[in-house]
CSV table of C-alpha atoms and ligand atoms in Angstrom, one decimal:
chain,number,residue,atom,x,y,z
A,1340,MET,CA,85.7,65.0,216.3
A,1341,GLN,CA,85.1,67.8,213.8
A,1342,GLU,CA,82.7,66.5,211.1
A,1343,ARG,CA,83.9,66.8,207.6
A,1344,ILE,CA,81.4,66.5,204.7
A,1345,LEU,CA,82.1,65.0,201.3
A,1346,THR,CA,79.4,65.2,198.8
A,1347,GLY,CA,79.1,65.6,195.0
A,1348,ASP,CA,77.5,64.8,191.7
A,1349,ARG,CA,78.4,63.1,188.5
A,1350,ILE,CA,78.7,65.9,185.9
A,1351,THR,CA,76.5,64.2,183.4
A,1352,GLY,CA,74.0,67.1,183.1
A,1353,LYS,CA,72.6,70.1,184.9
A,1354,LEU,CA,71.4,69.6,188.4
A,1355,HIS,CA,67.7,69.2,189.0
A,1356,LEU,CA,65.1,69.4,191.8
A,1357,GLY,CA,65.9,65.8,192.9
A,1358,HIS,CA,69.5,67.0,193.8
A,1359,TYR,CA,68.1,70.0,195.6
A,1360,VAL,CA,65.8,68.1,198.0
A,1361,GLY,CA,68.0,64.9,198.1
A,1362,SER,CA,71.3,66.6,199.1
A,1363,LEU,CA,72.0,70.1,197.8
A,1364,LYS,CA,69.8,71.8,200.4
A,1365,ASN,CA,71.5,69.9,203.2
A,1366,ARG,CA,74.9,70.9,201.9
A,1367,VAL,CA,74.0,74.6,201.8
A,1368,GLU,CA,72.8,74.4,205.4
A,1369,LEU,CA,75.7,72.3,206.7
A,1370,GLN,CA,78.5,74.4,205.1
A,1371,ASN,CA,78.0,76.9,207.9
A,1372,SER,CA,78.8,74.4,210.6
A,1373,TYR,CA,81.1,71.9,209.0
A,1374,GLU,CA,84.1,71.7,206.8
A,1375,CYS,CA,82.6,70.8,203.4
A,1376,PHE,CA,84.1,69.3,200.3
A,1377,VAL,CA,82.1,69.1,197.1
A,1378,LEU,CA,83.2,66.8,194.4
A,1379,LEU,CA,82.6,67.4,190.7
A,1380,ALA,CA,82.6,63.7,189.8
A,1381,ASP,CA,83.9,63.6,186.2
A,1382,VAL,CA,85.6,60.2,186.5
A,1383,GLN,CA,82.3,58.7,187.8
A,1384,ALA,CA,80.4,60.4,185.0
A,1385,LEU,CA,82.7,58.5,182.6
A,1386,THR,CA,81.5,55.2,184.0
A,1387,THR,CA,78.4,55.6,181.9
A,1388,HIS,CA,79.5,58.4,179.5
A,1389,PHE,CA,83.0,57.3,178.5
A,1390,ASN,CA,81.8,57.3,174.8
A,1391,HIS,CA,80.5,60.9,175.2
A,1392,PRO,CA,83.3,62.8,177.1
A,1393,ALA,CA,82.2,66.1,175.6
A,1394,ILE,CA,79.0,65.9,177.7
A,1395,VAL,CA,81.1,65.5,180.8
A,1396,ARG,CA,83.4,68.4,179.8
A,1397,ASP,CA,80.5,70.7,178.9
A,1398,ASN,CA,78.8,70.1,182.2
A,1399,LEU,CA,81.7,71.0,184.5
A,1400,ARG,CA,80.9,74.7,184.6
A,1401,ASN,CA,77.1,74.1,184.4
A,1402,VAL,CA,77.3,72.0,187.6
A,1403,ALA,CA,79.7,74.5,189.3
A,1404,MET,CA,77.2,77.3,188.4
A,1405,ASP,CA,74.3,75.2,189.8
A,1406,TYR,CA,76.2,74.9,193.1
A,1407,LEU,CA,76.9,78.6,193.4
A,1408,ALA,CA,73.4,79.5,192.3
A,1409,ALA,CA,71.9,77.2,195.0
A,1410,GLY,CA,74.0,78.9,197.7
A,1411,ILE,CA,77.2,76.8,198.0
A,1412,ASP,CA,79.7,79.4,199.2
A,1413,PRO,CA,83.2,78.8,197.8
A,1414,ASN,CA,84.7,80.5,200.9
A,1415,ARG,CA,83.1,77.9,203.1
A,1416,SER,CA,83.0,74.8,200.8
A,1417,THR,CA,85.9,73.4,198.7
A,1418,LEU,CA,84.7,72.6,195.2
A,1419,PHE,CA,87.1,70.2,193.4
A,1420,ILE,CA,87.4,68.1,190.3
A,1421,GLN,CA,87.8,64.4,190.7
A,1422,SER,CA,90.1,63.6,187.7
A,1423,MET,CA,92.6,66.3,188.9
A,1424,ILE,CA,93.2,64.4,192.1
A,1425,PRO,CA,95.3,61.4,190.9
A,1426,GLU,CA,95.5,60.1,194.5
A,1427,ILE,CA,91.8,59.2,194.3
A,1428,ALA,CA,92.6,56.8,191.4
A,1429,GLU,CA,95.5,55.4,193.3
A,1430,LEU,CA,93.4,54.7,196.4
A,1431,THR,CA,90.7,53.1,194.2
A,1432,VAL,CA,93.3,50.6,193.0
A,1433,TYR,CA,94.5,49.7,196.5
A,1434,PHE,CA,90.9,49.3,197.7
A,1435,SER,CA,90.0,47.2,194.6
A,1436,MET,CA,92.5,44.5,195.8
A,1437,PHE,CA,90.2,43.3,198.5
A,1438,VAL,CA,86.7,44.2,197.2
A,1439,THR,CA,85.0,41.1,195.8
A,1440,VAL,CA,83.4,41.2,192.4
A,1441,ASN,CA,80.3,39.5,194.0
A,1442,SER,CA,79.8,42.2,196.5
A,1443,LEU,CA,79.7,44.7,193.6
A,1444,ARG,CA,77.4,42.6,191.5
A,1445,HIS,CA,74.9,42.4,194.4
A,1446,ASN,CA,75.0,46.1,195.1
A,1447,PRO,CA,71.3,47.1,194.6
A,1448,THR,CA,72.0,50.5,192.9
A,1449,ILE,CA,74.5,48.9,190.5
A,1450,LYS,CA,71.9,46.3,189.6
A,1451,SER,CA,69.0,48.8,189.1
A,1452,GLU,CA,71.1,51.3,187.2
A,1453,ALA,CA,72.5,48.6,184.9
A,1454,ALA,CA,68.9,47.3,184.3
A,1455,GLU,CA,67.6,50.8,183.6
A,1456,ARG,CA,70.4,51.5,181.2
A,1457,GLY,CA,70.0,48.2,179.5
A,1458,TYR,CA,73.5,47.0,180.1
A,1459,THR,CA,73.9,43.3,179.4
A,1460,GLN,CA,77.6,43.3,180.1
A,1461,LEU,CA,79.1,45.3,183.0
A,1462,ASN,CA,82.2,47.3,182.3
A,1463,TYR,CA,84.9,47.1,184.9
A,1464,GLY,CA,84.7,50.8,185.7
A,1465,PHE,CA,80.9,50.8,186.0
A,1466,LEU,CA,81.0,47.8,188.3
A,1467,GLY,CA,83.7,49.5,190.3
A,1468,TYR,CA,81.8,52.8,190.8
A,1469,PRO,CA,81.3,52.1,194.5
A,1470,VAL,CA,85.0,51.4,195.0
A,1471,SER,CA,85.9,54.8,193.5
A,1472,GLN,CA,83.2,56.4,195.6
A,1473,ALA,CA,84.8,54.8,198.7
A,1474,ALA,CA,88.1,56.3,197.6
A,1475,ASP,CA,86.6,59.8,197.2
A,1476,ILE,CA,85.2,59.7,200.8
A,1477,ALA,CA,88.3,58.1,202.3
A,1478,ILE,CA,90.8,60.4,200.6
A,1479,CYS,CA,89.0,63.4,202.3
A,1480,ARG,CA,88.6,61.4,205.5
A,1481,ALA,CA,85.0,62.6,205.5
A,1482,THR,CA,82.6,61.7,208.3
A,1483,LEU,CA,79.2,62.8,206.9
A,1484,ILE,CA,78.0,62.2,203.4
A,1485,PRO,CA,74.8,64.0,202.3
A,1486,VAL,CA,73.2,61.8,199.6
A,1487,GLY,CA,69.9,60.7,198.1
A,1488,GLU,CA,68.5,57.2,198.9
A,1489,ASP,CA,70.0,55.6,195.8
A,1490,GLN,CA,73.5,56.2,197.1
A,1491,VAL,CA,72.9,54.4,200.5
A,1492,PRO,CA,74.2,51.0,199.3
A,1493,HIS,CA,77.4,52.8,198.1
A,1494,ILE,CA,78.0,54.4,201.5
A,1495,GLU,CA,77.4,51.0,203.2
A,1496,GLN,CA,80.0,49.5,200.8
A,1497,THR,CA,82.4,52.3,201.7
A,1498,ARG,CA,82.0,51.6,205.4
A,1499,LYS,CA,82.8,47.9,204.7
A,1500,ILE,CA,85.9,48.8,202.6
A,1501,ILE,CA,87.2,51.1,205.3
A,1502,ARG,CA,86.7,48.5,208.0
A,1503,ARG,CA,88.5,45.9,205.9
A,1504,PHE,CA,91.4,48.3,205.3
A,1505,HIS,CA,91.7,48.8,209.0
A,1506,ASP,CA,91.6,45.1,209.7
A,1507,LEU,CA,94.3,44.4,207.1
A,1508,TYR,CA,96.6,47.3,207.9
A,1509,ARG,CA,95.8,49.9,210.5
A,1510,PRO,CA,93.2,52.6,211.2
A,1511,VAL,CA,93.5,55.6,208.9
A,1512,PHE,CA,90.0,56.7,208.1
A,1513,PRO,CA,86.9,57.6,210.0
A,1514,GLU,CA,83.8,55.6,209.3
A,1515,PRO,CA,81.4,57.8,207.3
A,1516,GLN,CA,77.7,58.2,207.9
A,1517,ALA,CA,75.1,58.8,205.1
A,1518,LEU,CA,73.0,61.8,205.7
A,1519,ILE,CA,69.7,61.4,203.7
A,1520,GLY,CA,67.9,64.5,202.5
A,1521,ALA,CA,64.3,65.4,203.5
A,1522,ILE,CA,63.1,63.8,200.3
A,1523,PRO,CA,65.3,60.8,199.8
A,1524,ARG,CA,64.1,60.0,196.3
A,1525,LEU,CA,62.2,62.5,194.2
A,1526,SER,CA,60.1,61.0,191.4
A,1527,GLY,CA,60.7,62.0,187.8
A,1528,LEU,CA,58.1,63.8,185.7
A,1529,ASP,CA,57.3,60.4,184.2
A,1530,GLY,CA,56.2,59.0,187.6
A,1531,GLY,CA,57.7,55.8,189.0
A,1532,ARG,CA,61.5,56.2,188.4
A,1533,LYS,CA,63.5,58.7,190.3
A,1534,MET,CA,64.2,62.1,188.7
A,1535,GLY,CA,67.6,61.7,187.1
A,1536,LYS,CA,69.9,63.8,184.9
A,1537,SER,CA,70.3,61.0,182.4
A,1538,SER,CA,66.7,59.9,182.4
A,1539,GLY,CA,65.1,62.8,180.6
A,1540,ASN,CA,62.5,63.2,183.3
A,1541,ALA,CA,63.9,66.1,185.3
A,1542,ILE,CA,63.3,69.8,186.0
A,1543,SER,CA,66.7,71.4,186.1
A,1544,LEU,CA,67.5,74.1,188.6
A,1545,ASP,CA,68.1,76.6,185.8
A,1546,SER,CA,64.6,76.3,184.3
A,1547,SER,CA,62.7,79.5,183.5
A,1548,PRO,CA,59.2,79.9,184.9
A,1549,GLN,CA,57.8,79.1,181.4
A,1550,GLN,CA,59.9,75.9,181.2
A,1551,VAL,CA,58.7,74.8,184.6
A,1552,ASN,CA,55.0,75.4,183.7
A,1553,GLU,CA,55.4,73.4,180.4
A,1554,LEU,CA,57.2,70.5,182.0
A,1555,ILE,CA,54.7,70.3,184.9
A,1556,GLN,CA,51.8,70.5,182.4
A,1557,LYS,CA,53.2,67.5,180.5
A,1558,ALA,CA,54.0,65.5,183.6
A,1559,THR,CA,52.3,62.1,184.2
A,1560,THR,CA,49.5,62.0,186.7
A,1561,ASP,CA,47.2,59.3,188.0
A,1562,PRO,CA,46.2,57.4,184.8
A,1563,GLU,CA,42.8,56.4,186.2
A,1564,ARG,CA,41.7,60.0,186.5
A,1565,ILE,CA,40.0,61.3,183.4
A,1566,HIS,CA,37.5,63.8,184.6
A,1567,LYS,CA,38.0,66.4,187.4
A,1568,SER,CA,35.3,64.7,189.5
A,1569,ASP,CA,37.0,61.3,189.3
A,1570,PRO,CA,38.6,60.5,192.7
A,1571,GLY,CA,42.3,60.7,192.3
A,1572,HIS,CA,45.1,58.6,193.8
A,1573,PRO,CA,47.7,61.1,195.0
A,1574,ASP,CA,50.0,58.4,196.4
A,1575,ILE,CA,50.9,57.3,192.9
A,1576,CYS,CA,51.0,60.8,191.4
A,1577,PRO,CA,54.3,62.5,190.9
A,1578,ILE,CA,52.6,65.9,191.1
A,1579,TYR,CA,51.4,65.1,194.6
A,1580,SER,CA,54.9,64.1,195.6
A,1581,TYR,CA,56.1,67.5,194.4
A,1582,HIS,CA,53.5,69.2,196.6
A,1583,LYS,CA,54.9,67.2,199.6
A,1584,ALA,CA,58.4,68.3,198.7
A,1585,PHE,CA,57.9,71.9,197.6
A,1586,ASN,CA,54.5,72.9,199.0
A,1587,ALA,CA,54.3,71.2,202.4
A,1588,PRO,CA,51.8,73.5,204.1
A,1589,GLN,CA,49.2,72.9,201.4
A,1590,ALA,CA,50.0,69.2,200.7
A,1591,GLU,CA,47.3,67.8,203.1
A,1592,ASP,CA,44.7,70.0,201.4
A,1593,ILE,CA,45.7,68.8,198.0
A,1594,TYR,CA,45.6,65.2,199.1
A,1595,ARG,CA,42.1,65.5,200.3
A,1596,ASN,CA,40.8,67.5,197.3
A,1597,CYS,CA,42.5,65.2,194.8
A,1598,SER,CA,41.1,62.0,196.6
A,1599,GLN,CA,37.6,63.5,196.6
A,1600,GLY,CA,37.8,64.8,193.1
A,1601,THR,CA,37.3,68.4,194.1
A,1602,ILE,CA,40.5,69.8,192.5
A,1603,GLY,CA,41.4,69.2,188.9
A,1604,CYS,CA,44.8,68.1,187.7
A,1605,SER,CA,45.5,71.3,185.8
A,1606,GLU,CA,44.8,73.5,188.9
A,1607,CYS,CA,46.9,71.2,191.0
A,1608,LYS,CA,49.7,71.4,188.5
A,1609,ALA,CA,49.5,75.2,188.2
A,1610,ARG,CA,49.8,75.5,192.0
A,1611,ILE,CA,52.9,73.3,192.2
A,1612,ALA,CA,54.5,75.1,189.2
A,1613,GLY,CA,54.0,78.4,191.1
A,1614,GLN,CA,55.8,77.0,194.2
A,1615,ILE,CA,58.7,75.5,192.2
A,1616,ASN,CA,59.1,78.8,190.4
A,1617,LYS,CA,59.3,80.6,193.8
A,1618,LEU,CA,62.0,78.2,194.9
A,1619,LEU,CA,64.0,78.7,191.7
A,1620,GLU,CA,63.6,82.4,191.3
A,1621,PRO,CA,66.5,83.4,193.7
A,1622,MET,CA,68.7,80.7,192.2
A,1623,ASN,CA,68.1,82.1,188.7
A,1624,GLU,CA,68.9,85.6,189.8
A,1625,ARG,CA,72.2,84.5,191.4
A,1626,ARG,CA,73.0,82.4,188.3
A,1627,GLU,CA,72.6,85.5,186.1
A,1628,THR,CA,75.0,87.5,188.2
A,1629,ILE,CA,77.6,84.6,188.4
A,1630,SER,CA,77.4,83.9,184.7
A,1631,LYS,CA,78.9,87.3,184.0
A,1632,TYR,CA,82.2,86.2,185.7
A,1633,PRO,CA,83.2,82.9,184.0
A,1634,LYS,CA,86.8,83.4,185.0
A,1635,GLN,CA,85.9,83.5,188.6
A,1636,ILE,CA,84.2,80.1,188.3
A,1637,ASP,CA,87.4,78.7,186.9
A,1638,GLU,CA,89.4,80.3,189.8
A,1639,ILE,CA,87.1,78.7,192.3
A,1640,LEU,CA,87.5,75.3,190.8
A,1641,ILE,CA,91.3,75.6,190.5
A,1642,SER,CA,91.8,76.8,194.1
A,1643,GLY,CA,89.4,74.2,195.5
A,1644,THR,CA,91.1,71.4,193.6
A,1645,GLU,CA,94.5,72.6,194.9
A,1646,ARG,CA,93.2,72.6,198.5
A,1647,ALA,CA,91.7,69.1,198.1
A,1648,ARG,CA,95.0,67.8,196.5
A,1649,VAL,CA,97.0,68.8,199.6
A,1650,LEU,CA,94.6,66.8,201.8
A,1651,ALA,CA,94.7,63.9,199.3
A,1652,ARG,CA,98.5,63.7,199.4
A,1653,GLU,CA,98.6,63.7,203.2
A,1654,THR,CA,96.0,60.9,203.2
A,1655,MET,CA,97.9,58.8,200.6
A,1656,GLN,CA,101.1,59.1,202.6
A,1657,GLU,CA,99.4,57.7,205.6
A,1658,VAL,CA,97.8,55.0,203.5
A,1659,ARG,CA,101.2,54.0,202.1
A,1660,GLU,CA,102.7,54.0,205.6
A,1661,ALA,CA,99.8,51.9,207.0
A,1662,MET,CA,100.3,49.4,204.2
A,1663,GLY,CA,104.1,49.3,204.6
A,1664,ILE,CA,104.8,50.6,201.1
A,1665,ALA,CA,106.2,54.1,201.9
A,1666,TYR,CA,109.6,53.2,200.7
A,1667,PHE,CA,111.6,56.5,200.9
A,1668,GLY,CA,109.7,58.9,203.2
A,1669,PRO,CA,107.1,61.5,202.3
A,1670,ASN,CA,108.8,64.0,200.1
A,1671,THR,CA,111.2,61.9,198.0
A,1672,PHE,CA,110.3,63.5,194.6
A,1673,GLN,CA,109.2,67.0,195.6
B,1441,ATP,P1,72.6,60.3,186.5
B,1441,ATP,O1,71.2,60.1,185.9
B,1441,ATP,O2,73.6,60.8,185.4
B,1441,ATP,O3,73.1,59.2,187.3
B,1441,ATP,P2,71.6,61.7,188.8
B,1441,ATP,O4,70.5,62.6,188.5
B,1441,ATP,O5,71.2,60.3,189.3
B,1441,ATP,O6,72.4,61.6,187.4
B,1441,ATP,P3,73.9,61.8,190.4
B,1441,ATP,O7,75.0,62.7,190.1
B,1441,ATP,O8,74.0,60.3,190.1
B,1441,ATP,O9,72.6,62.4,189.7
B,1441,ATP,O10,73.6,61.9,192.0
B,1441,ATP,C1,74.1,63.0,192.8
B,1441,ATP,C2,73.4,63.0,194.1
B,1441,ATP,O11,72.1,63.5,194.0
B,1441,ATP,C3,73.4,61.7,194.8
B,1441,ATP,O12,73.6,61.9,196.2
B,1441,ATP,C4,72.0,61.2,194.6
B,1441,ATP,O13,71.5,60.3,195.6
B,1441,ATP,C5,71.2,62.5,194.6
B,1441,ATP,N1,70.0,62.4,193.8
B,1441,ATP,C6,70.0,62.3,192.4
B,1441,ATP,N2,68.7,62.2,192.0
B,1441,ATP,C7,67.9,62.3,193.1
B,1441,ATP,C8,66.5,62.2,193.3
B,1441,ATP,N3,65.6,62.1,192.3
B,1441,ATP,N4,66.0,62.4,194.5
B,1441,ATP,C9,66.8,62.5,195.6
B,1441,ATP,N5,68.2,62.6,195.5
B,1441,ATP,C10,68.7,62.4,194.2
B,1442,MG,MG1,72.8,58.8,189.4
């Protein structure tokens, strides 16, 4: 079977280094071999940002630009906007009939994100996020889902939903597999937590060299290390985790020198900032070119969404037939 990839991001902010190593790098590589659909998840952005829709609207083109700058090729990958595919919302409703509230409450990512955001009550849409994600994947009949580690419980939930649909009605969808990036969970600049758009601890992919230097200089390091000669604990230092992610050939050296107190934090930081800037430089160059043609970005989004909609309609017709609710045949109102 030809693999089909579905992947995407909530458009809650500009993409960051965590996206790059967690999933974006994989997408850029895989688009050459597989059919690739990339979702700009505005509906899922609203699960936490419904009271700030302007943030969602303003980030649509930012994220699209991040994709193109990182090397997503619109001739190979279909970029599409979630809210403009009503079939996704429709399938979410059908799936929601047989997903139990308990299975959603126990989803570890839902639990940890709710705790991190301080939610004492869970909104229906927030709790239902994994169901809508299952619908994104199923509507595209995708087989391979490049994601960071935090999304693994959602993919597992998707597989369960699809199996249940097949037991209840008949097989329509392939069972998707998660494809985890080389760095499944990049730490934020504050250590501990994952780097996240909404967490204020990220280095966005459009950062200038000066911004990268400043953010890295301010980043948390091993709190027990005061003097350069104090032995460091690289395993708990986000800067060391960045060396592993973006400076692999020298990471072992850094580990030894930090543990022995023979490299200071500011040199260690300067070295990683240099490597990150090397990674971002070609992206920034591409972004500068692309940003001169805003109309082209809109055209890419419109034509991608149109293409995805054709597929979504086909899938929904099959879904209705499988469920026995395709009353008048496929093209009754067209
Ligand atoms: P938000 O804070 O608004 O939830 P986010 O930074 O978590 O934003 P998402 O849009 O939720 O970004 O996630 C998009 C994809 O990027 C998912 O596949 C997710 O697993 C991956 N991802 C996000 N942050 C990281 C990270 N720090 N390390 C690895 N992968 C990540
Ligand atoms: Mg997230």
